Amino acid sequence: MGKIKTLADLRKMREKLKSETDLRDKSEHPEDMVQIKVAMATCCIASGSRETMNYIVDELEKRNVDAVVTQTGCMGYCYAEPTVEVTVPGKEPIVFGYVDEKKANEIIERYIKNGELVEGIIPMNYRSIEETK
Ligand code: FES
């Protein structure tokens, strides 16, 4: 970082430090935040998951929703790509299928912000595998 010569430089430095601190706080307590995983295997990307993820990241920021958005590999629901797993603090993870921008908007507005269930939930199969061990 260069020398601080003006008030604007000082403000810029303060903003940078604040965003770094926020990022560190978020990464230390991800369970306190909405966590969103977007399946990003090759065929997910071909089905539009990158556009879905970019839309989700942009919209969460615009709507001031604190969330951690990460990429993951195939979640095993290839028939319903793009697939997105959403975990709201205190609730079980839910996987949504066929998540285009319209569905992503609905998930953010109705499920994440208001706690309403929305159509497009895929029954998760990994729990039954875990429970049989
Ligand atoms: S490879 Fe895309 S969800 Fe399985």
mmCIF file of N, CA and C and ligand atoms in Angstrom:
data_model
loop_
_atom_site.group_PDB
_atom_site.id
_atom_site.type_symbol
_atom_site.label_atom_id
_atom_site.label_comp_id
_atom_site.label_asym_id
_atom_site.label_seq_id
_atom_site.Cartn_x
_atom_site.Cartn_y
_atom_site.Cartn_z
ATOM 1 N N MET A 1 0.844 -1.182 0.000
ATOM 2 C CA MET A 1 0.000 0.000 0.000
ATOM 3 C C MET A 1 0.886 1.242 0.000
ATOM 4 N N GLY A 2 0.517 2.219 -0.813
ATOM 5 C CA GLY A 2 1.315 3.431 -0.929
ATOM 6 C C GLY A 2 1.119 4.347 0.266
ATOM 7 N N LYS A 3 1.808 5.473 0.199
ATOM 8 C CA LYS A 3 1.692 6.436 1.301
ATOM 9 C C LYS A 3 0.331 7.112 1.287
ATOM 10 N N ILE A 4 -0.102 7.500 2.466
ATOM 11 C CA ILE A 4 -1.375 8.207 2.585
ATOM 12 C C ILE A 4 -1.089 9.698 2.479
ATOM 13 N N LYS A 5 -1.647 10.317 1.408
ATOM 14 C CA LYS A 5 -1.381 11.735 1.193
ATOM 15 C C LYS A 5 -2.623 12.590 1.368
ATOM 16 N N THR A 6 -3.783 11.970 1.169
ATOM 17 C CA THR A 6 -5.014 12.750 1.242
ATOM 18 C C THR A 6 -6.032 12.040 2.131
ATOM 19 N N LEU A 7 -7.106 12.765 2.414
ATOM 20 C CA LEU A 7 -8.195 12.176 3.191
ATOM 21 C C LEU A 7 -8.824 11.021 2.411
ATOM 22 N N ALA A 8 -8.888 11.169 1.095
ATOM 23 C CA ALA A 8 -9.453 10.097 0.256
ATOM 24 C C ALA A 8 -8.610 8.828 0.364
ATOM 25 N N ASP A 9 -7.286 8.975 0.412
ATOM 26 C CA ASP A 9 -6.397 7.813 0.575
ATOM 27 C C ASP A 9 -6.689 7.111 1.901
ATOM 28 N N LEU A 10 -6.887 7.930 2.943
ATOM 29 C CA LEU A 10 -7.149 7.378 4.272
ATOM 30 C C LEU A 10 -8.472 6.617 4.288
ATOM 31 N N ARG A 11 -9.487 7.200 3.640
ATOM 32 C CA ARG A 11 -10.803 6.533 3.580
ATOM 33 C C ARG A 11 -10.694 5.217 2.822
ATOM 34 N N LYS A 12 -9.943 5.241 1.725
ATOM 35 C CA LYS A 12 -9.773 4.039 0.908
ATOM 36 C C LYS A 12 -9.106 2.935 1.741
ATOM 37 N N MET A 13 -8.091 3.346 2.509
ATOM 38 C CA MET A 13 -7.373 2.374 3.343
ATOM 39 C C MET A 13 -8.320 1.807 4.412
ATOM 40 N N ARG A 14 -9.125 2.666 5.000
ATOM 41 C CA ARG A 14 -10.069 2.216 6.027
ATOM 42 C C ARG A 14 -11.059 1.206 5.447
ATOM 43 N N GLU A 15 -11.595 1.503 4.252
ATOM 44 C CA GLU A 15 -12.532 0.583 3.602
ATOM 45 C C GLU A 15 -11.885 -0.769 3.317
ATOM 46 N N LYS A 16 -10.644 -0.722 2.852
ATOM 47 C CA LYS A 16 -9.924 -1.965 2.513
ATOM 48 C C LYS A 16 -9.724 -2.809 3.779
ATOM 49 N N LEU A 17 -9.286 -2.165 4.851
ATOM 50 C CA LEU A 17 -9.072 -2.890 6.103
ATOM 51 C C LEU A 17 -10.382 -3.442 6.664
ATOM 52 N N LYS A 18 -11.454 -2.650 6.541
ATOM 53 C CA LYS A 18 -12.758 -3.092 7.042
ATOM 54 C C LYS A 18 -13.229 -4.310 6.261
ATOM 55 N N SER A 19 -13.088 -4.300 4.940
ATOM 56 C CA SER A 19 -13.559 -5.445 4.158
ATOM 57 C C SER A 19 -12.705 -6.681 4.426
ATOM 58 N N GLU A 20 -11.400 -6.474 4.678
ATOM 59 C CA GLU A 20 -10.545 -7.625 5.027
ATOM 60 C C GLU A 20 -10.949 -8.208 6.381
ATOM 61 N N THR A 21 -11.269 -7.328 7.335
ATOM 62 C CA THR A 21 -11.696 -7.787 8.659
ATOM 63 C C THR A 21 -13.027 -8.524 8.565
ATOM 64 N N ASP A 22 -13.971 -7.965 7.792
ATOM 65 C CA ASP A 22 -15.282 -8.613 7.614
ATOM 66 C C ASP A 22 -15.107 -10.001 7.025
ATOM 67 N N LEU A 23 -14.247 -10.083 6.018
ATOM 68 C CA LEU A 23 -14.002 -11.357 5.343
ATOM 69 C C LEU A 23 -13.435 -12.383 6.327
ATOM 70 N N ARG A 24 -12.503 -11.936 7.179
ATOM 71 C CA ARG A 24 -11.905 -12.839 8.162
ATOM 72 C C ARG A 24 -12.958 -13.293 9.179
ATOM 73 N N ASP A 25 -13.785 -12.349 9.649
ATOM 74 C CA ASP A 25 -14.849 -12.711 10.596
ATOM 75 C C ASP A 25 -15.780 -13.749 9.988
ATOM 76 N N LYS A 26 -16.150 -13.518 8.713
ATOM 77 C CA LYS A 26 -17.069 -14.441 8.049
ATOM 78 C C LYS A 26 -16.434 -15.818 7.917
ATOM 79 N N SER A 27 -15.169 -15.871 7.560
ATOM 80 C CA SER A 27 -14.544 -17.176 7.343
ATOM 81 C C SER A 27 -14.338 -17.934 8.655
ATOM 82 N N GLU A 28 -14.290 -17.217 9.785
ATOM 83 C CA GLU A 28 -14.135 -17.900 11.070
ATOM 84 C C GLU A 28 -15.447 -18.466 11.598
ATOM 85 N N HIS A 29 -16.578 -17.917 11.146
ATOM 86 C CA HIS A 29 -17.880 -18.390 11.623
ATOM 87 C C HIS A 29 -18.846 -18.610 10.461
ATOM 88 N N PRO A 30 -18.501 -19.498 9.521
ATOM 89 C CA PRO A 30 -19.388 -19.697 8.371
ATOM 90 C C PRO A 30 -20.758 -20.256 8.771
ATOM 91 N N GLU A 31 -20.829 -20.943 9.927
ATOM 92 C CA GLU A 31 -22.110 -21.528 10.348
ATOM 93 C C GLU A 31 -23.134 -20.458 10.745
ATOM 94 N N ASP A 32 -22.678 -19.237 10.984
ATOM 95 C CA ASP A 32 -23.591 -18.147 11.331
ATOM 96 C C ASP A 32 -24.161 -17.455 10.098
ATOM 97 N N MET A 33 -23.723 -17.900 8.934
ATOM 98 C CA MET A 33 -24.143 -17.232 7.703
ATOM 99 C C MET A 33 -24.853 -18.209 6.785
ATOM 100 N N VAL A 34 -25.605 -17.655 5.865
ATOM 101 C CA VAL A 34 -26.198 -18.486 4.823
ATOM 102 C C VAL A 34 -25.046 -19.055 3.994
ATOM 103 N N GLN A 35 -25.086 -20.357 3.757
ATOM 104 C CA GLN A 35 -24.041 -20.977 2.936
ATOM 105 C C GLN A 35 -24.677 -21.528 1.670
ATOM 106 N N ILE A 36 -24.084 -21.182 0.565
ATOM 107 C CA ILE A 36 -24.623 -21.606 -0.724
ATOM 108 C C ILE A 36 -23.527 -22.311 -1.504
ATOM 109 N N LYS A 37 -23.822 -23.534 -1.934
ATOM 110 C CA LYS A 37 -22.864 -24.274 -2.746
ATOM 111 C C LYS A 37 -23.464 -24.475 -4.126
ATOM 112 N N VAL A 38 -22.709 -24.117 -5.126
ATOM 113 C CA VAL A 38 -23.175 -24.291 -6.500
ATOM 114 C C VAL A 38 -22.342 -25.387 -7.148
ATOM 115 N N ALA A 39 -23.003 -26.419 -7.668
ATOM 116 C CA ALA A 39 -22.287 -27.501 -8.350
ATOM 117 C C ALA A 39 -21.666 -26.954 -9.632
ATOM 118 N N MET A 40 -20.364 -27.174 -9.768
ATOM 119 C CA MET A 40 -19.656 -26.583 -10.912
ATOM 120 C C MET A 40 -18.791 -27.611 -11.630
ATOM 121 N N ALA A 41 -19.300 -28.808 -11.802
ATOM 122 C CA ALA A 41 -18.580 -29.762 -12.654
ATOM 123 C C ALA A 41 -18.764 -29.313 -14.104
ATOM 124 N N THR A 42 -18.043 -29.951 -14.999
ATOM 125 C CA THR A 42 -18.047 -29.493 -16.400
ATOM 126 C C THR A 42 -19.457 -29.430 -16.982
ATOM 127 N N CYS A 43 -20.254 -30.479 -16.739
ATOM 128 C CA CYS A 43 -21.578 -30.445 -17.361
ATOM 129 C C CYS A 43 -22.524 -29.499 -16.621
ATOM 130 N N CYS A 44 -22.236 -29.220 -15.360
ATOM 131 C CA CYS A 44 -23.026 -28.200 -14.656
ATOM 132 C C CYS A 44 -22.793 -26.846 -15.330
ATOM 133 N N ILE A 45 -21.517 -26.587 -15.620
ATOM 134 C CA ILE A 45 -21.166 -25.315 -16.262
ATOM 135 C C ILE A 45 -21.842 -25.223 -17.626
ATOM 136 N N ALA A 46 -21.848 -26.348 -18.341
ATOM 137 C CA ALA A 46 -22.505 -26.358 -19.651
ATOM 138 C C ALA A 46 -24.005 -26.098 -19.518
ATOM 139 N N SER A 47 -24.564 -26.429 -18.357
ATOM 140 C CA SER A 47 -26.000 -26.220 -18.134
ATOM 141 C C SER A 47 -26.310 -24.826 -17.589
ATOM 142 N N GLY A 48 -25.277 -24.024 -17.367
ATOM 143 C CA GLY A 48 -25.513 -22.643 -16.943
ATOM 144 C C GLY A 48 -25.212 -22.349 -15.488
ATOM 145 N N SER A 49 -24.506 -23.254 -14.788
ATOM 146 C CA SER A 49 -24.266 -23.018 -13.359
ATOM 147 C C SER A 49 -23.374 -21.804 -13.102
ATOM 148 N N ARG A 50 -22.465 -21.515 -14.032
ATOM 149 C CA ARG A 50 -21.604 -20.335 -13.808
ATOM 150 C C ARG A 50 -22.446 -19.050 -13.813
ATOM 151 N N GLU A 51 -23.373 -18.957 -14.773
ATOM 152 C CA GLU A 51 -24.242 -17.777 -14.826
ATOM 153 C C GLU A 51 -25.109 -17.703 -13.563
ATOM 154 N N THR A 52 -25.593 -18.862 -13.129
ATOM 155 C CA THR A 52 -26.405 -18.908 -11.904
ATOM 156 C C THR A 52 -25.588 -18.429 -10.713
ATOM 157 N N MET A 53 -24.359 -18.925 -10.593
ATOM 158 C CA MET A 53 -23.524 -18.532 -9.457
ATOM 159 C C MET A 53 -23.202 -17.040 -9.503
ATOM 160 N N ASN A 54 -22.847 -16.533 -10.677
ATOM 161 C CA ASN A 54 -22.555 -15.100 -10.779
ATOM 162 C C ASN A 54 -23.771 -14.259 -10.390
ATOM 163 N N TYR A 55 -24.936 -14.707 -10.828
ATOM 164 C CA TYR A 55 -26.160 -13.992 -10.494
ATOM 165 C C TYR A 55 -26.386 -13.995 -8.980
ATOM 166 N N ILE A 56 -26.222 -15.160 -8.365
ATOM 167 C CA ILE A 56 -26.425 -15.280 -6.919
ATOM 168 C C ILE A 56 -25.463 -14.367 -6.162
ATOM 169 N N VAL A 57 -24.183 -14.411 -6.530
ATOM 170 C CA VAL A 57 -23.182 -13.574 -5.848
ATOM 171 C C VAL A 57 -23.550 -12.094 -5.978
ATOM 172 N N ASP A 58 -23.887 -11.665 -7.195
ATOM 173 C CA ASP A 58 -24.225 -10.250 -7.419
ATOM 174 C C ASP A 58 -25.472 -9.846 -6.644
ATOM 175 N N GLU A 59 -26.501 -10.681 -6.700
ATOM 176 C CA GLU A 59 -27.767 -10.320 -6.070
ATOM 177 C C GLU A 59 -27.677 -10.318 -4.542
ATOM 178 N N LEU A 60 -26.922 -11.257 -3.982
ATOM 179 C CA LEU A 60 -26.770 -11.269 -2.522
ATOM 180 C C LEU A 60 -26.099 -9.983 -2.061
ATOM 181 N N GLU A 61 -25.117 -9.552 -2.825
ATOM 182 C CA GLU A 61 -24.424 -8.315 -2.463
ATOM 183 C C GLU A 61 -25.362 -7.114 -2.586
ATOM 184 N N LYS A 62 -26.093 -7.049 -3.710
ATOM 185 C CA LYS A 62 -27.023 -5.926 -3.913
ATOM 186 C C LYS A 62 -28.074 -5.869 -2.821
ATOM 187 N N ARG A 63 -28.522 -7.043 -2.351
ATOM 188 C CA ARG A 63 -29.610 -7.093 -1.371
ATOM 189 C C ARG A 63 -29.109 -7.192 0.071
ATOM 190 N N ASN A 64 -27.794 -7.003 0.237
ATOM 191 C CA ASN A 64 -27.178 -7.018 1.581
ATOM 192 C C ASN A 64 -27.463 -8.294 2.367
ATOM 193 N N VAL A 65 -27.377 -9.424 1.697
ATOM 194 C CA VAL A 65 -27.544 -10.702 2.394
ATOM 195 C C VAL A 65 -26.145 -11.261 2.641
ATOM 196 N N ASP A 66 -25.828 -11.478 3.936
ATOM 197 C CA ASP A 66 -24.531 -12.055 4.283
ATOM 198 C C ASP A 66 -24.538 -13.539 3.971
ATOM 199 N N ALA A 67 -23.687 -13.960 3.073
ATOM 200 C CA ALA A 67 -23.663 -15.370 2.693
ATOM 201 C C ALA A 67 -22.286 -15.743 2.185
ATOM 202 N N VAL A 68 -21.997 -17.034 2.298
ATOM 203 C CA VAL A 68 -20.764 -17.555 1.727
ATOM 204 C C VAL A 68 -21.170 -18.403 0.527
ATOM 205 N N VAL A 69 -20.689 -18.031 -0.631
ATOM 206 C CA VAL A 69 -21.013 -18.786 -1.843
ATOM 207 C C VAL A 69 -19.767 -19.527 -2.292
ATOM 208 N N THR A 70 -19.881 -20.849 -2.433
ATOM 209 C CA THR A 70 -18.729 -21.633 -2.868
ATOM 210 C C THR A 70 -19.123 -22.537 -4.030
ATOM 211 N N GLN A 71 -18.111 -23.002 -4.713
ATOM 212 C CA GLN A 71 -18.323 -23.958 -5.805
ATOM 213 C C GLN A 71 -18.092 -25.353 -5.253
ATOM 214 N N THR A 72 -18.799 -26.303 -5.776
ATOM 215 C CA THR A 72 -18.542 -27.682 -5.397
ATOM 216 C C THR A 72 -18.590 -28.547 -6.657
ATOM 217 N N GLY A 73 -18.232 -29.796 -6.506
ATOM 218 C CA GLY A 73 -18.301 -30.705 -7.646
ATOM 219 C C GLY A 73 -19.719 -31.215 -7.814
ATOM 220 N N CYS A 74 -19.848 -32.279 -8.536
ATOM 221 C CA CYS A 74 -21.163 -32.877 -8.762
ATOM 222 C C CYS A 74 -21.763 -33.306 -7.438
ATOM 223 N N MET A 75 -23.021 -32.932 -7.197
ATOM 224 C CA MET A 75 -23.693 -33.339 -5.958
ATOM 225 C C MET A 75 -24.548 -34.577 -6.195
ATOM 226 N N GLY A 76 -24.513 -35.090 -7.402
ATOM 227 C CA GLY A 76 -25.253 -36.314 -7.701
ATOM 228 C C GLY A 76 -26.661 -36.088 -8.232
ATOM 229 N N TYR A 77 -26.979 -34.860 -8.572
ATOM 230 C CA TYR A 77 -28.318 -34.561 -9.087
ATOM 231 C C TYR A 77 -28.205 -34.021 -10.512
ATOM 232 N N CYS A 78 -27.430 -34.728 -11.314
ATOM 233 C CA CYS A 78 -27.094 -34.239 -12.649
ATOM 234 C C CYS A 78 -28.337 -33.985 -13.503
ATOM 235 N N TYR A 79 -29.390 -34.720 -13.244
ATOM 236 C CA TYR A 79 -30.620 -34.554 -14.044
ATOM 237 C C TYR A 79 -31.269 -33.196 -13.817
ATOM 238 N N ALA A 80 -30.851 -32.480 -12.770
ATOM 239 C CA ALA A 80 -31.535 -31.228 -12.422
ATOM 240 C C ALA A 80 -30.580 -30.032 -12.416
ATOM 241 N N GLU A 81 -29.525 -30.087 -13.195
ATOM 242 C CA GLU A 81 -28.574 -28.971 -13.234
ATOM 243 C C GLU A 81 -29.241 -27.709 -13.760
ATOM 244 N N PRO A 82 -28.761 -26.562 -13.380
ATOM 245 C CA PRO A 82 -27.812 -26.273 -12.314
ATOM 246 C C PRO A 82 -28.423 -26.546 -10.933
ATOM 247 N N THR A 83 -27.600 -27.135 -10.058
ATOM 248 C CA THR A 83 -28.072 -27.446 -8.721
ATOM 249 C C THR A 83 -27.361 -26.572 -7.687
ATOM 250 N N VAL A 84 -28.111 -26.189 -6.666
ATOM 251 C CA VAL A 84 -27.591 -25.280 -5.646
ATOM 252 C C VAL A 84 -28.047 -25.776 -4.275
ATOM 253 N N GLU A 85 -27.087 -25.918 -3.354
ATOM 254 C CA GLU A 85 -27.432 -26.288 -1.980
ATOM 255 C C GLU A 85 -27.413 -25.030 -1.120
ATOM 256 N N VAL A 86 -28.480 -24.837 -0.364
ATOM 257 C CA VAL A 86 -28.586 -23.646 0.484
ATOM 258 C C VAL A 86 -28.743 -24.090 1.936
ATOM 259 N N THR A 87 -27.879 -23.557 2.798
ATOM 260 C CA THR A 87 -28.002 -23.834 4.234
ATOM 261 C C THR A 87 -28.207 -22.514 4.959
ATOM 262 N N VAL A 88 -29.383 -22.365 5.504
ATOM 263 C CA VAL A 88 -29.699 -21.187 6.315
ATOM 264 C C VAL A 88 -29.330 -21.557 7.756
ATOM 265 N N PRO A 89 -28.662 -20.660 8.501
ATOM 266 C CA PRO A 89 -28.270 -20.997 9.873
ATOM 267 C C PRO A 89 -29.434 -21.576 10.683
ATOM 268 N N GLY A 90 -29.153 -22.702 11.343
ATOM 269 C CA GLY A 90 -30.174 -23.336 12.174
ATOM 270 C C GLY A 90 -31.112 -24.268 11.425
ATOM 271 N N LYS A 91 -30.945 -24.372 10.103
ATOM 272 C CA LYS A 91 -31.825 -25.242 9.315
ATOM 273 C C LYS A 91 -31.000 -26.284 8.577
ATOM 274 N N GLU A 92 -31.670 -27.348 8.148
ATOM 275 C CA GLU A 92 -31.008 -28.381 7.349
ATOM 276 C C GLU A 92 -30.715 -27.839 5.956
ATOM 277 N N PRO A 93 -29.643 -28.332 5.340
ATOM 278 C CA PRO A 93 -29.368 -27.903 3.956
ATOM 279 C C PRO A 93 -30.488 -28.358 3.012
ATOM 280 N N ILE A 94 -30.754 -27.554 2.020
ATOM 281 C CA ILE A 94 -31.752 -27.891 1.004
ATOM 282 C C ILE A 94 -31.096 -27.747 -0.367
ATOM 283 N N VAL A 95 -31.344 -28.729 -1.232
ATOM 284 C CA VAL A 95 -30.809 -28.638 -2.595
ATOM 285 C C VAL A 95 -31.949 -28.275 -3.543
ATOM 286 N N PHE A 96 -31.684 -27.265 -4.343
ATOM 287 C CA PHE A 96 -32.640 -26.844 -5.365
ATOM 288 C C PHE A 96 -32.105 -27.238 -6.732
ATOM 289 N N GLY A 97 -33.012 -27.647 -7.611
ATOM 290 C CA GLY A 97 -32.605 -28.020 -8.965
ATOM 291 C C GLY A 97 -33.121 -27.047 -10.001
ATOM 292 N N TYR A 98 -32.533 -27.129 -11.187
ATOM 293 C CA TYR A 98 -32.891 -26.270 -12.326
ATOM 294 C C TYR A 98 -32.853 -24.794 -11.917
ATOM 295 N N VAL A 99 -31.766 -24.402 -11.258
ATOM 296 C CA VAL A 99 -31.700 -23.029 -10.742
ATOM 297 C C VAL A 99 -31.165 -22.079 -11.812
ATOM 298 N N ASP A 100 -32.090 -21.437 -12.493
ATOM 299 C CA ASP A 100 -31.713 -20.359 -13.409
ATOM 300 C C ASP A 100 -31.836 -19.043 -12.621
ATOM 301 N N GLU A 101 -31.700 -17.917 -13.308
ATOM 302 C CA GLU A 101 -31.745 -16.638 -12.584
ATOM 303 C C GLU A 101 -33.107 -16.410 -11.926
ATOM 304 N N LYS A 102 -34.164 -16.816 -12.612
ATOM 305 C CA LYS A 102 -35.517 -16.624 -12.056
ATOM 306 C C LYS A 102 -35.671 -17.427 -10.758
ATOM 307 N N LYS A 103 -35.217 -18.675 -10.793
ATOM 308 C CA LYS A 103 -35.324 -19.526 -9.595
ATOM 309 C C LYS A 103 -34.396 -19.013 -8.493
ATOM 310 N N ALA A 104 -33.211 -18.556 -8.878
ATOM 311 C CA ALA A 104 -32.260 -18.031 -7.890
ATOM 312 C C ALA A 104 -32.867 -16.815 -7.185
ATOM 313 N N ASN A 105 -33.538 -15.974 -7.948
ATOM 314 C CA ASN A 105 -34.191 -14.803 -7.375
ATOM 315 C C ASN A 105 -35.245 -15.231 -6.347
ATOM 316 N N GLU A 106 -36.017 -16.243 -6.716
ATOM 317 C CA GLU A 106 -37.060 -16.746 -5.828
ATOM 318 C C GLU A 106 -36.439 -17.329 -4.542
ATOM 319 N N ILE A 107 -35.334 -18.056 -4.693
ATOM 320 C CA ILE A 107 -34.661 -18.655 -3.535
ATOM 321 C C ILE A 107 -34.166 -17.560 -2.592
ATOM 322 N N ILE A 108 -33.557 -16.518 -3.147
ATOM 323 C CA ILE A 108 -33.037 -15.432 -2.308
ATOM 324 C C ILE A 108 -34.188 -14.708 -1.607
ATOM 325 N N GLU A 109 -35.188 -14.287 -2.385
ATOM 326 C CA GLU A 109 -36.268 -13.466 -1.823
ATOM 327 C C GLU A 109 -37.174 -14.241 -0.886
ATOM 328 N N ARG A 110 -37.571 -15.421 -1.321
ATOM 329 C CA ARG A 110 -38.590 -16.138 -0.534
ATOM 330 C C ARG A 110 -37.974 -17.064 0.504
ATOM 331 N N TYR A 111 -36.975 -17.882 0.111
ATOM 332 C CA TYR A 111 -36.454 -18.851 1.079
ATOM 333 C C TYR A 111 -35.440 -18.213 2.035
ATOM 334 N N ILE A 112 -34.430 -17.569 1.472
ATOM 335 C CA ILE A 112 -33.362 -17.035 2.337
ATOM 336 C C ILE A 112 -33.861 -15.848 3.164
ATOM 337 N N LYS A 113 -34.537 -14.901 2.538
ATOM 338 C CA LYS A 113 -34.922 -13.695 3.265
ATOM 339 C C LYS A 113 -36.189 -13.876 4.103
ATOM 340 N N ASN A 114 -37.139 -14.706 3.631
ATOM 341 C CA ASN A 114 -38.422 -14.809 4.340
ATOM 342 C C ASN A 114 -38.718 -16.180 4.928
ATOM 343 N N GLY A 115 -37.857 -17.155 4.700
ATOM 344 C CA GLY A 115 -38.047 -18.480 5.284
ATOM 345 C C GLY A 115 -39.179 -19.287 4.667
ATOM 346 N N GLU A 116 -39.686 -18.878 3.494
ATOM 347 C CA GLU A 116 -40.757 -19.638 2.839
ATOM 348 C C GLU A 116 -40.150 -20.733 1.972
ATOM 349 N N LEU A 117 -40.808 -21.858 1.903
ATOM 350 C CA LEU A 117 -40.317 -22.901 1.005
ATOM 351 C C LEU A 117 -40.724 -22.548 -0.424
ATOM 352 N N VAL A 118 -39.856 -22.880 -1.351
ATOM 353 C CA VAL A 118 -40.171 -22.628 -2.757
ATOM 354 C C VAL A 118 -40.049 -23.942 -3.523
ATOM 355 N N GLU A 119 -40.711 -24.008 -4.653
ATOM 356 C CA GLU A 119 -40.659 -25.232 -5.461
ATOM 357 C C GLU A 119 -39.259 -25.456 -6.015
ATOM 358 N N GLY A 120 -38.971 -26.713 -6.317
ATOM 359 C CA GLY A 120 -37.688 -27.022 -6.937
ATOM 360 C C GLY A 120 -36.730 -27.721 -5.995
ATOM 361 N N ILE A 121 -37.226 -28.119 -4.805
ATOM 362 C CA ILE A 121 -36.362 -28.803 -3.841
ATOM 363 C C ILE A 121 -36.163 -30.252 -4.280
ATOM 364 N N ILE A 122 -34.918 -30.694 -4.236
ATOM 365 C CA ILE A 122 -34.594 -32.075 -4.588
ATOM 366 C C ILE A 122 -34.421 -32.855 -3.284
ATOM 367 N N PRO A 123 -35.101 -33.979 -3.156
ATOM 368 C CA PRO A 123 -34.868 -34.792 -1.953
ATOM 369 C C PRO A 123 -33.413 -35.233 -1.940
ATOM 370 N N MET A 124 -32.740 -35.066 -0.806
ATOM 371 C CA MET A 124 -31.307 -35.387 -0.764
ATOM 372 C C MET A 124 -31.100 -36.869 -0.528
ATOM 373 N N ASN A 125 -30.173 -37.463 -1.270
ATOM 374 C CA ASN A 125 -29.960 -38.900 -1.116
ATOM 375 C C ASN A 125 -28.748 -39.233 -0.266
ATOM 376 N N TYR A 126 -27.836 -38.272 -0.040
ATOM 377 C CA TYR A 126 -26.638 -38.638 0.703
ATOM 378 C C TYR A 126 -26.916 -38.922 2.166
ATOM 379 N N ARG A 127 -27.998 -38.344 2.729
ATOM 380 C CA ARG A 127 -28.321 -38.595 4.125
ATOM 381 C C ARG A 127 -28.616 -40.077 4.344
ATOM 382 N N SER A 128 -29.375 -40.660 3.410
ATOM 383 C CA SER A 128 -29.736 -42.059 3.598
ATOM 384 C C SER A 128 -28.483 -42.941 3.517
ATOM 385 N N ILE A 129 -27.517 -42.541 2.720
ATOM 386 C CA ILE A 129 -26.267 -43.305 2.633
ATOM 387 C C ILE A 129 -25.514 -43.173 3.951
ATOM 388 N N GLU A 130 -25.436 -41.926 4.484
ATOM 389 C CA GLU A 130 -24.742 -41.692 5.754
ATOM 390 C C GLU A 130 -25.407 -42.456 6.893
ATOM 391 N N GLU A 131 -26.735 -42.468 6.905
ATOM 392 C CA GLU A 131 -27.457 -43.078 8.019
ATOM 393 C C GLU A 131 -27.350 -44.601 8.025
ATOM 394 N N THR A 132 -26.988 -45.224 6.901
ATOM 395 C CA THR A 132 -26.887 -46.686 6.860
ATOM 396 C C THR A 132 -25.549 -47.184 7.364
ATOM 397 N N LYS A 133 -24.601 -46.247 7.601
ATOM 398 C CA LYS A 133 -23.266 -46.683 8.081
ATOM 399 C C LYS A 133 -23.321 -47.131 9.523
HETATM 400 S S1 FES B 1 -22.070 -33.220 -13.060
HETATM 401 FE FE1 FES B 1 -23.317 -31.487 -12.783
HETATM 402 S S2 FES B 1 -24.582 -32.042 -11.107
HETATM 403 FE FE2 FES B 1 -23.562 -33.866 -11.633
#
